[in-house]
Coordinates of C-alpha atoms in Angstrom, one line a residue:
Chain M
M1 CA 0.0 0.0 0.0
K2 CA 2.9 2.3 0.9
K3 CA 4.4 2.1 -2.6
Y4 CA 1.1 3.1 -4.2
L5 CA 0.8 6.0 -1.9
E6 CA 4.3 7.1 -3.0
I7 CA 3.2 6.9 -6.6
A8 CA 0.2 9.0 -5.9
K9 CA 2.3 11.5 -4.0
I10 CA 4.9 11.8 -6.9
I11 CA 2.1 12.4 -9.4
F12 CA 0.5 15.0 -7.1
K13 CA 3.8 16.9 -6.9
S14 CA 4.5 16.6 -10.6
Q15 CA 1.3 18.3 -11.4
L16 CA 2.8 21.5 -10.0
A17 CA 5.1 21.7 -13.0
W18 CA 2.1 22.3 -15.3
R19 CA 0.6 25.2 -13.5
F20 CA -0.6 27.1 -16.6
D21 CA -2.2 23.9 -18.0
I22 CA -4.0 23.4 -14.7
A23 CA -5.3 27.0 -14.8
V24 CA -6.5 26.5 -18.4
N25 CA -8.1 23.2 -17.5
V26 CA -10.0 24.7 -14.6
L27 CA -11.0 27.7 -16.6
F28 CA -12.5 25.6 -19.3
T29 CA -15.0 24.1 -16.9
I30 CA -16.9 27.3 -17.4
V31 CA -17.8 26.2 -20.9
K32 CA -20.1 23.5 -19.6
I33 CA -21.7 26.1 -17.3
I34 CA -22.1 28.6 -20.1
F35 CA -23.8 25.9 -22.2
A36 CA -26.2 25.0 -19.5
Y37 CA -26.9 28.7 -18.6
L38 CA -27.6 29.7 -22.2
I39 CA -29.8 26.8 -23.1
W40 CA -31.7 26.4 -19.8
N41 CA -32.1 30.1 -19.2
N42 CA -34.0 30.3 -22.5
I43 CA -36.1 27.2 -21.8
F44 CA -37.0 28.2 -18.3
T45 CA -38.4 31.6 -19.4
D46 CA -41.6 29.7 -20.5
Q47 CA -41.7 27.0 -17.8
Q48 CA -41.0 27.0 -14.1
V49 CA -40.3 23.3 -13.7
I50 CA -38.9 20.7 -16.1
A51 CA -38.6 17.1 -15.1
G52 CA -38.6 18.2 -11.5
F53 CA -35.8 20.7 -12.0
T54 CA -36.1 24.5 -11.5
F55 CA -33.6 26.7 -13.4
H56 CA -31.4 27.0 -10.3
S57 CA -31.5 23.3 -9.5
M58 CA -30.7 22.5 -13.1
L59 CA -27.6 24.7 -13.1
S60 CA -26.6 23.2 -9.7
Y61 CA -26.8 19.8 -11.4
Y62 CA -24.4 21.0 -14.1
I63 CA -22.0 22.5 -11.7
I64 CA -21.8 19.4 -9.6
N65 CA -21.7 17.1 -12.6
S66 CA -18.9 19.2 -14.2
F67 CA -17.0 19.1 -10.9
L68 CA -17.2 15.3 -10.7
S69 CA -16.4 14.8 -14.4
Q70 CA -13.3 16.9 -14.0
L71 CA -12.1 14.7 -11.2
D72 CA -12.0 11.7 -13.5
M73 CA -8.4 11.7 -14.8
S74 CA -8.6 8.1 -16.0
D75 CA -8.6 9.1 -19.6
S76 CA -4.9 9.5 -19.4
V77 CA -4.6 5.8 -18.3
S78 CA -5.7 4.4 -21.7
N79 CA -3.7 7.0 -23.6
E80 CA -0.6 6.3 -21.6
I81 CA -0.8 2.5 -21.9
S82 CA -1.6 2.7 -25.6
S83 CA 1.3 5.1 -26.3
K84 CA 3.8 3.0 -24.2
I85 CA 2.8 -0.2 -26.0
R86 CA 3.0 1.4 -29.4
G87 CA 6.4 3.0 -28.4
G88 CA 7.7 -0.3 -27.0
T89 CA 8.3 1.2 -23.6
F90 CA 5.5 -0.6 -21.7
S91 CA 8.2 -3.0 -20.4
K92 CA 8.9 -0.5 -17.6
Y93 CA 5.5 -1.3 -16.0
M94 CA 6.1 -5.0 -16.4
V95 CA 9.4 -5.0 -14.5
I96 CA 8.6 -2.7 -11.6
P97 CA 7.5 -4.5 -8.4
V98 CA 4.0 -3.2 -8.4
N99 CA 0.7 -4.4 -9.8
I100 CA 0.2 -2.5 -13.0
Q101 CA -3.5 -1.8 -12.5
G102 CA -2.6 -0.6 -8.9
Y103 CA 0.0 1.7 -10.4
F104 CA -2.5 3.4 -12.7
I105 CA -5.1 3.7 -9.9
A106 CA -2.5 5.4 -7.7
Q107 CA -1.4 7.6 -10.6
S108 CA -5.0 8.7 -11.4
A109 CA -5.7 9.2 -7.7
G110 CA -2.7 11.5 -7.4
S111 CA -3.9 13.8 -10.2
S112 CA -7.5 13.6 -9.1
V113 CA -6.7 14.8 -5.6
F114 CA -4.7 17.6 -7.0
Y115 CA -7.5 18.8 -9.3
L116 CA -10.0 18.4 -6.6
I117 CA -8.8 21.5 -4.9
F118 CA -8.8 23.7 -8.0
N119 CA -12.1 22.4 -9.4
F120 CA -13.7 23.0 -6.1
I121 CA -12.6 26.6 -6.1
A122 CA -13.8 26.9 -9.8
A123 CA -17.2 25.5 -8.9
I124 CA -17.6 28.1 -6.1
V125 CA -16.5 30.9 -8.5
W126 CA -19.0 29.8 -11.2
I127 CA -21.8 29.7 -8.6
F128 CA -21.1 33.4 -7.8
I129 CA -20.5 34.5 -11.4
F130 CA -23.8 33.0 -12.6
R131 CA -25.7 34.0 -9.4
I132 CA -27.0 30.5 -8.9
R133 CA -29.1 29.7 -5.9
F134 CA -27.2 26.6 -5.4
A135 CA -29.3 23.5 -4.6
F136 CA -27.5 21.2 -2.3
T137 CA -28.9 18.4 -0.2
A138 CA -29.0 18.8 3.6
H139 CA -29.3 15.0 4.0
P140 CA -26.0 13.6 5.4
L141 CA -26.8 10.1 4.1
Y142 CA -27.2 11.4 0.5
I143 CA -23.8 13.2 0.8
I144 CA -22.0 10.1 2.1
A145 CA -23.6 7.9 -0.5
A146 CA -22.7 10.3 -3.3
L147 CA -19.1 10.5 -2.1
F148 CA -18.8 6.8 -1.8
M149 CA -20.4 6.3 -5.2
M150 CA -18.1 8.9 -6.7
L151 CA -15.0 7.0 -5.4
I152 CA -16.2 3.6 -6.8
G153 CA -17.1 5.4 -10.0
L154 CA -13.6 6.8 -10.4
L155 CA -12.2 3.4 -9.7
F156 CA -14.5 1.9 -12.3
M157 CA -13.5 4.5 -14.9
I158 CA -9.8 3.7 -14.3
Q159 CA -10.5 0.0 -14.7
L160 CA -12.4 0.7 -17.9
N161 CA -9.6 2.8 -19.4
Y162 CA -7.0 0.3 -18.3
F163 CA -8.9 -2.4 -20.2
L164 CA -9.2 -0.2 -23.3
G165 CA -5.5 0.6 -23.0
L166 CA -4.6 -3.1 -22.9
L167 CA -6.5 -3.6 -26.1
T168 CA -3.6 -1.9 -27.9
L169 CA -1.8 -5.2 -27.5
K170 CA -4.5 -6.8 -29.8
F171 CA -5.6 -3.9 -32.1
Q172 CA -2.3 -1.9 -32.2
D173 CA -4.2 1.5 -32.5
I174 CA -7.1 2.2 -30.2
G175 CA -7.2 6.0 -30.8
L176 CA -10.5 5.7 -32.6
F177 CA -12.1 3.6 -29.8
L178 CA -11.0 6.1 -27.2
M179 CA -12.5 9.1 -29.1
I180 CA -15.8 7.2 -29.7
K181 CA -15.8 6.2 -26.0
N182 CA -15.4 9.8 -24.9
N183 CA -18.2 11.0 -27.1
I184 CA -20.6 8.3 -25.8
L185 CA -19.5 8.8 -22.2
L186 CA -20.4 12.5 -22.3
F187 CA -24.0 11.5 -23.0
I188 CA -24.5 8.4 -20.9
T189 CA -22.9 9.8 -17.7
G190 CA -25.3 12.7 -17.8
S191 CA -22.8 15.4 -18.6
M192 CA -24.8 16.7 -21.6
I193 CA -28.2 16.6 -20.0
P194 CA -29.7 15.0 -16.8
L195 CA -30.6 11.5 -17.8
T196 CA -34.0 11.9 -16.3
L197 CA -35.0 13.8 -19.4
L198 CA -34.7 10.7 -21.5
P199 CA -37.6 8.3 -22.1
G200 CA -38.3 6.0 -19.1
I201 CA -37.4 2.8 -20.9
I202 CA -33.9 4.1 -21.8
V203 CA -33.3 5.3 -18.2
E204 CA -34.4 1.8 -17.0
V205 CA -31.8 0.1 -19.3
M206 CA -29.2 2.6 -18.2
R207 CA -29.7 1.7 -14.5
Y208 CA -28.1 -1.6 -15.2
L209 CA -25.0 0.0 -16.7
P210 CA -22.2 1.4 -14.5
F211 CA -22.1 4.8 -16.3
Y212 CA -25.4 5.9 -14.7
Y213 CA -23.7 5.8 -11.3
V214 CA -20.4 7.5 -12.2
T215 CA -21.4 11.1 -12.2
Y216 CA -25.1 11.3 -12.9
L217 CA -26.5 9.6 -9.7
P218 CA -24.0 11.3 -7.3
S219 CA -24.9 14.7 -8.9
M220 CA -28.6 13.9 -8.4
L221 CA -28.1 12.8 -4.8
L222 CA -26.1 16.0 -4.1
I223 CA -29.0 18.1 -5.3
G224 CA -31.3 16.0 -3.1
R225 CA -32.9 13.7 -5.6
N226 CA -33.1 10.0 -6.4
G227 CA -32.4 8.9 -2.8
D228 CA -34.2 5.6 -3.5
E229 CA -31.4 4.6 -5.9
M230 CA -28.6 5.0 -3.4
L231 CA -28.2 1.5 -2.2
P232 CA -28.9 -0.4 -5.5
G233 CA -26.5 2.1 -7.2
I234 CA -23.6 1.4 -4.8
I235 CA -24.2 -2.4 -5.1
L236 CA -24.4 -2.3 -8.9
L237 CA -21.4 -0.1 -9.4
S238 CA -19.3 -2.3 -7.0
V239 CA -20.3 -5.4 -8.9
W240 CA -19.3 -3.8 -12.2
S241 CA -16.0 -2.8 -10.7
V242 CA -15.3 -6.4 -9.5
I243 CA -16.3 -7.7 -12.9
F244 CA -13.7 -5.4 -14.5
V245 CA -11.0 -6.4 -12.0
I246 CA -11.5 -10.0 -13.3
I247 CA -11.8 -9.0 -17.0
N248 CA -8.6 -6.9 -16.7
K249 CA -6.7 -9.6 -15.0
F250 CA -7.8 -12.1 -17.7
T251 CA -7.1 -9.7 -20.5
Y252 CA -3.6 -8.8 -19.2
Q253 CA -2.6 -12.5 -18.8
R254 CA -3.9 -13.3 -22.2
L255 CA -2.6 -10.3 -24.2
R256 CA 0.8 -9.7 -22.5
V257 CA 2.4 -12.5 -24.5
K258 CA 1.7 -10.4 -27.6
Y259 CA 3.9 -7.6 -26.4
D260 CA 7.3 -7.7 -28.0
G261 CA 8.9 -4.5 -26.5
V262 CA 9.8 -3.3 -29.9
G263 CA 6.9 -0.9 -30.6
I264 CA 4.8 -0.4 -33.7
Chain G
M1 CA -5.0 29.0 -61.4
K2 CA -4.9 26.0 -63.8
N3 CA -1.5 24.9 -62.4
N4 CA -2.8 25.2 -58.9
L5 CA -5.7 23.0 -59.7
R6 CA -3.5 20.4 -61.3
F7 CA -1.3 20.5 -58.2
I8 CA -4.2 20.0 -55.9
L9 CA -5.4 17.0 -57.9
A10 CA -1.9 15.5 -57.8
L11 CA -1.9 16.0 -54.0
I12 CA -5.3 14.3 -53.7
R13 CA -4.2 11.3 -55.8
M14 CA -1.0 10.8 -53.7
K15 CA -2.9 11.0 -50.5
L16 CA -5.5 8.5 -51.6
S17 CA -3.0 6.0 -52.6
K18 CA -1.3 6.4 -49.2
M19 CA -4.6 6.0 -47.4
M20 CA -5.3 2.7 -49.1
V21 CA -2.4 1.2 -47.0
F22 CA -4.3 1.9 -43.8
R23 CA -7.8 0.9 -44.8
L24 CA -9.0 0.3 -41.3
T25 CA -8.7 3.9 -40.2
F26 CA -10.0 5.1 -43.5
F27 CA -13.5 5.8 -42.2
G28 CA -12.5 6.4 -38.6
V29 CA -13.6 10.1 -38.7
V30 CA -17.1 9.0 -39.6
F31 CA -17.4 6.9 -36.4
V32 CA -15.8 9.6 -34.2
D33 CA -17.7 12.6 -35.5
G34 CA -20.8 10.5 -36.3
T35 CA -21.2 9.6 -32.6
L36 CA -20.6 13.2 -31.6
F37 CA -23.5 14.5 -33.6
L38 CA -25.6 11.5 -32.8
M39 CA -25.2 12.3 -29.1
Q40 CA -26.1 15.9 -29.8
L41 CA -29.2 14.8 -31.7
L42 CA -30.3 12.6 -28.8
M43 CA -29.7 15.4 -26.3
Y44 CA -32.0 17.8 -28.2
Q45 CA -34.5 15.0 -28.8
A46 CA -34.7 14.6 -25.0
I47 CA -35.0 18.3 -24.4
Y48 CA -37.7 18.7 -27.1
S49 CA -39.7 15.9 -25.3
Q50 CA -40.2 18.5 -22.5
V51 CA -40.5 21.8 -24.5
D52 CA -41.8 22.9 -27.9
T53 CA -39.2 25.5 -28.8
I54 CA -35.6 26.4 -27.8
G55 CA -34.5 29.9 -28.7
G56 CA -37.5 30.2 -31.0
W57 CA -36.5 27.1 -32.9
T58 CA -38.6 24.0 -33.2
R59 CA -37.3 20.4 -33.6
G60 CA -37.0 20.8 -37.4
E61 CA -34.8 23.8 -37.2
M62 CA -32.6 22.1 -34.6
I63 CA -32.3 19.0 -36.8
I64 CA -31.2 21.2 -39.7
F65 CA -28.7 23.0 -37.4
I66 CA -27.1 19.8 -36.2
G67 CA -27.0 18.4 -39.8
T68 CA -25.5 21.7 -41.0
F69 CA -22.7 21.7 -38.4
S70 CA -22.1 18.0 -39.1
L71 CA -21.9 18.8 -42.9
I72 CA -19.5 21.7 -42.4
N73 CA -17.4 19.5 -40.1
A74 CA -17.4 16.7 -42.6
L75 CA -16.2 19.1 -45.3
N76 CA -13.6 20.5 -43.0
M77 CA -12.3 17.0 -42.2
S78 CA -12.4 15.9 -45.8
I79 CA -10.6 18.9 -47.3
F80 CA -8.2 20.7 -45.0
F81 CA -8.3 19.5 -41.3
F82 CA -5.5 17.0 -41.6
G83 CA -3.3 19.2 -43.7
T84 CA -3.4 22.1 -41.4
Y85 CA -3.5 20.2 -38.1
D86 CA 0.2 19.8 -37.9
I87 CA 1.3 23.3 -38.9
P88 CA 2.2 24.3 -35.3
N89 CA 4.6 21.4 -35.1
K90 CA 6.0 22.1 -38.5
I91 CA 6.8 25.6 -37.4
K92 CA 8.3 24.5 -34.2
N93 CA 10.5 21.8 -35.7
G94 CA 11.5 23.8 -38.7
D95 CA 9.8 21.3 -41.0
L96 CA 8.1 24.2 -42.8
D97 CA 11.4 24.7 -44.6
H98 CA 10.5 21.8 -46.8
Y99 CA 7.3 23.7 -47.9
L100 CA 8.9 27.1 -48.4
T101 CA 11.7 25.8 -50.7
K102 CA 9.2 24.2 -53.1
P103 CA 8.0 26.3 -56.1
V104 CA 4.4 26.2 -55.0
N105 CA 2.4 28.3 -52.6
P106 CA 3.1 26.7 -49.1
L107 CA -0.3 27.5 -47.8
L108 CA -2.0 25.9 -50.8
R109 CA 0.1 22.7 -50.4
L110 CA -0.5 22.5 -46.6
T111 CA -4.2 23.0 -47.1
F112 CA -4.7 20.3 -49.7
E113 CA -1.9 17.8 -49.0
S114 CA -4.0 15.7 -46.6
V115 CA -7.4 15.5 -48.3
D116 CA -9.3 12.7 -46.5
P117 CA -12.4 11.2 -48.2
G118 CA -13.1 9.2 -45.0
S119 CA -15.7 11.9 -44.0
I120 CA -17.7 11.7 -47.2
P121 CA -20.2 9.2 -45.6
L122 CA -20.7 11.6 -42.7
A123 CA -21.4 14.4 -45.3
I124 CA -24.0 12.2 -46.9
A125 CA -25.6 11.3 -43.5
S126 CA -25.6 15.1 -42.7
I127 CA -27.4 15.9 -46.0
V128 CA -30.0 13.2 -45.2
L129 CA -30.5 14.7 -41.7
I130 CA -30.9 18.2 -43.2
L131 CA -33.5 17.0 -45.6
Y132 CA -35.3 15.3 -42.8
G133 CA -35.2 18.6 -40.8
V134 CA -36.6 20.5 -43.8
K135 CA -39.4 17.9 -44.2
N136 CA -40.1 18.2 -40.4
L137 CA -40.4 22.0 -40.7
E138 CA -42.8 21.6 -43.6
I139 CA -41.2 24.5 -45.5
K140 CA -41.2 24.9 -49.2
A141 CA -37.5 24.7 -50.2
T142 CA -36.9 25.2 -53.9
P143 CA -33.8 23.9 -55.7
V144 CA -32.5 27.5 -55.9
R145 CA -32.8 27.9 -52.1
F146 CA -30.9 24.6 -51.7
I147 CA -28.2 25.7 -54.0
A148 CA -27.9 29.1 -52.1
Y149 CA -27.9 27.2 -48.8
F150 CA -25.1 25.0 -50.0
L151 CA -23.1 28.0 -51.0
F152 CA -23.6 29.4 -47.5
V153 CA -22.4 26.1 -46.1
L154 CA -19.2 26.4 -48.3
L155 CA -18.7 30.0 -47.1
M156 CA -19.0 28.8 -43.5
T157 CA -16.6 26.0 -44.2
L158 CA -14.2 28.7 -45.3
L159 CA -14.8 30.6 -42.1
W160 CA -14.0 27.5 -40.1
Y161 CA -10.8 27.1 -42.1
D162 CA -9.9 30.8 -41.4
L163 CA -10.4 30.4 -37.7
Q164 CA -8.3 27.2 -37.6
M165 CA -5.6 28.9 -39.6
I166 CA -5.4 31.9 -37.4
V167 CA -4.9 29.7 -34.4
R168 CA -2.3 27.6 -36.2
T169 CA -0.4 30.6 -37.4
I170 CA 0.2 31.9 -33.8
P171 CA 3.1 29.5 -33.2
F172 CA 5.2 31.7 -35.6
F173 CA 5.3 34.2 -32.7
T174 CA 5.1 32.0 -29.6
I175 CA 6.8 28.8 -28.5
S176 CA 3.5 26.9 -28.1
A177 CA 0.0 27.7 -28.9
A178 CA -1.5 24.5 -27.6
N179 CA -3.7 26.2 -25.1
I180 CA -4.9 28.8 -27.6
A181 CA -5.8 25.9 -29.9
R182 CA -7.6 24.2 -27.0
M183 CA -9.5 27.3 -26.4
G184 CA -10.5 27.4 -30.1
D185 CA -11.7 23.8 -29.9
T186 CA -13.6 24.4 -26.7
V187 CA -15.5 27.4 -28.2
L188 CA -16.2 25.4 -31.3
E189 CA -17.6 22.6 -29.2
L190 CA -19.8 25.0 -27.4
C191 CA -21.1 26.6 -30.6
M192 CA -21.6 23.2 -32.1
K193 CA -24.1 22.4 -29.4
L194 CA -25.8 25.8 -29.2
P195 CA -27.7 27.5 -31.9
G196 CA -26.8 31.2 -32.4
T197 CA -30.3 32.2 -31.6
L198 CA -29.5 31.5 -27.9
F199 CA -26.7 34.0 -27.8
H200 CA -27.5 37.5 -26.4
G201 CA -25.5 40.4 -25.1
V202 CA -21.9 39.8 -24.5
Y203 CA -22.2 36.2 -25.8
K204 CA -23.6 37.4 -29.1
V205 CA -20.7 39.9 -29.6
L206 CA -18.2 37.2 -28.7
F207 CA -19.6 34.4 -30.8
Y208 CA -21.0 36.4 -33.7
L209 CA -18.1 38.9 -34.1
V210 CA -14.9 38.1 -32.2
L211 CA -14.9 34.3 -32.6
P212 CA -17.7 33.9 -35.1
Y213 CA -18.2 30.1 -34.5
G214 CA -21.7 31.0 -33.5
I215 CA -22.8 31.9 -37.0
M216 CA -21.4 28.9 -38.8
A217 CA -24.4 26.6 -38.7
T218 CA -26.9 29.2 -37.5
I219 CA -26.9 31.4 -40.6
P220 CA -27.3 28.6 -43.2
T221 CA -30.1 27.1 -41.0
Q222 CA -31.9 30.4 -40.8
F223 CA -31.4 30.8 -44.5
I224 CA -33.0 27.5 -45.5
A225 CA -35.8 28.0 -42.9
G226 CA -36.6 31.3 -44.5
Q227 CA -35.7 33.3 -41.3
L228 CA -32.6 35.1 -42.5
T229 CA -33.0 38.8 -43.3
P230 CA -31.1 40.4 -46.2
L231 CA -29.0 42.1 -43.5
G232 CA -28.2 38.7 -42.0
I233 CA -27.1 37.4 -45.4
L234 CA -24.8 40.4 -45.9
Y235 CA -23.4 40.0 -42.4
G236 CA -22.5 36.4 -43.0
I237 CA -20.7 37.2 -46.2
F238 CA -19.0 40.2 -44.6
I239 CA -17.6 38.2 -41.7
V240 CA -16.2 35.5 -44.1
V241 CA -14.6 38.1 -46.3
I242 CA -13.0 39.9 -43.4
F243 CA -11.7 36.8 -41.7
T244 CA -10.4 35.3 -45.0
G245 CA -8.6 38.6 -45.7
F246 CA -7.2 38.6 -42.2
T247 CA -6.1 34.9 -42.3
L248 CA -4.1 35.4 -45.5
W249 CA -2.5 38.5 -44.2
F250 CA -1.7 36.9 -40.8
W251 CA -0.2 33.9 -42.5
R252 CA 2.1 36.0 -44.7
F253 CA 3.0 38.1 -41.6
G254 CA 3.7 34.9 -39.7
L255 CA 6.0 33.6 -42.5
R256 CA 8.1 36.8 -42.2
H257 CA 8.7 35.8 -38.5
Y258 CA 9.6 32.2 -39.3
K259 CA 13.1 31.4 -38.0
S260 CA 13.4 27.9 -39.4
A261 CA 14.4 25.2 -36.9
S262 CA 13.6 25.8 -33.3
S263 CA 11.7 29.0 -34.0

């Protein structure tokens, strides 16, 4: 455990070298809020409530969802694995005395914790700039469940990206998969719109998928909604995470023999 | 002019024969951008299940808007995206020397050297989407209107090219323009999702004049829907002319500051 903590610490510190990039990253979170503000401000001029949301609770949803999405740094896992395999330098992970998946979890955790502070400040600034009457639950159980789900969600996303990264061993170039995945994820994690606006049957199907619980349900819980889905959500997301641990272990064992250390 | 055309055709032929080597990635752009616009379509479908209009636009206009952006994007990806994408690196590494020493216009070559027909299916799908939107709107669109609409689409594709080139010319003066390019992409992404009719006040000045990504799909959509005033038509043409003139001047100005390797 100590060595993984060291990895996370090193990554945390190394983020400081990219101060301008961090500032830009954080600044760009405003784009999501501008999008939500412009579209929903227009829609809410004719209606007071849409799918149980008021204008301010809708914007609160986007602020929270944006904050949670920004914490997910797992995208770099698949990119890094892919580029190392293609460059023939993946060997470094094979020889160090750590579990490779554990290494990437520690790495993502290090950058997520770093960004947590800045994204939190950004979220507060956006609330003031857009004069949002921020809707946040007063229910401690909802907050605890949302935080717990968020953690398992981040873990799941790292595992998913680790799996996709490993596919480079089979398909050589997974750049296309990753771009398509990112486009689809934007929608199915509720970053574009709250999933409750979708037809009931689609939402019902989505409840069986892990993406529903990564940022959408925690965001809904934090604005004080969907409390009845707390427990099933945590259980389902945990099951998906365990499934991916097994899939990843199997995939790595099976595909590692294809790695020749030469690069493509 | 004739020589330039022959040169462009030669570039396209060379690129196509190169692409045949990597057949699997040939239609990659279709899947990537196709999913992007599909998600956008689903998003608006979900919102329209709750409301009748957004910014005064019904479902039909929104479908045309998404189709138009997708079509402009497909044209951009097919014609010049891949050729101009790497310009900042070429400036940084001094690889631009290779283009400057050849007896052809370097900008012409960079623009057309990586033509990628992989996006043509996306363009076709976009046209089908636009036609569906027109049918949904129940408007009478004559062939002349369609031709004029397509000319507007081409103008807006040129505007997209201008904005991309402005960003990609900045590295002549700075070490890296990665974050400026990211800003451009982010604004583009925002304007891809939002019709220009939703912009007011400072947002309208920003996205209609300073970074006119906001007019790219909005003006052609308004045109085909019969909502564009003569002043709107003139404004669209005016912006494209101004930005194209500026882009060409800025490129030439940048070239004068090019210091070859490690500039």
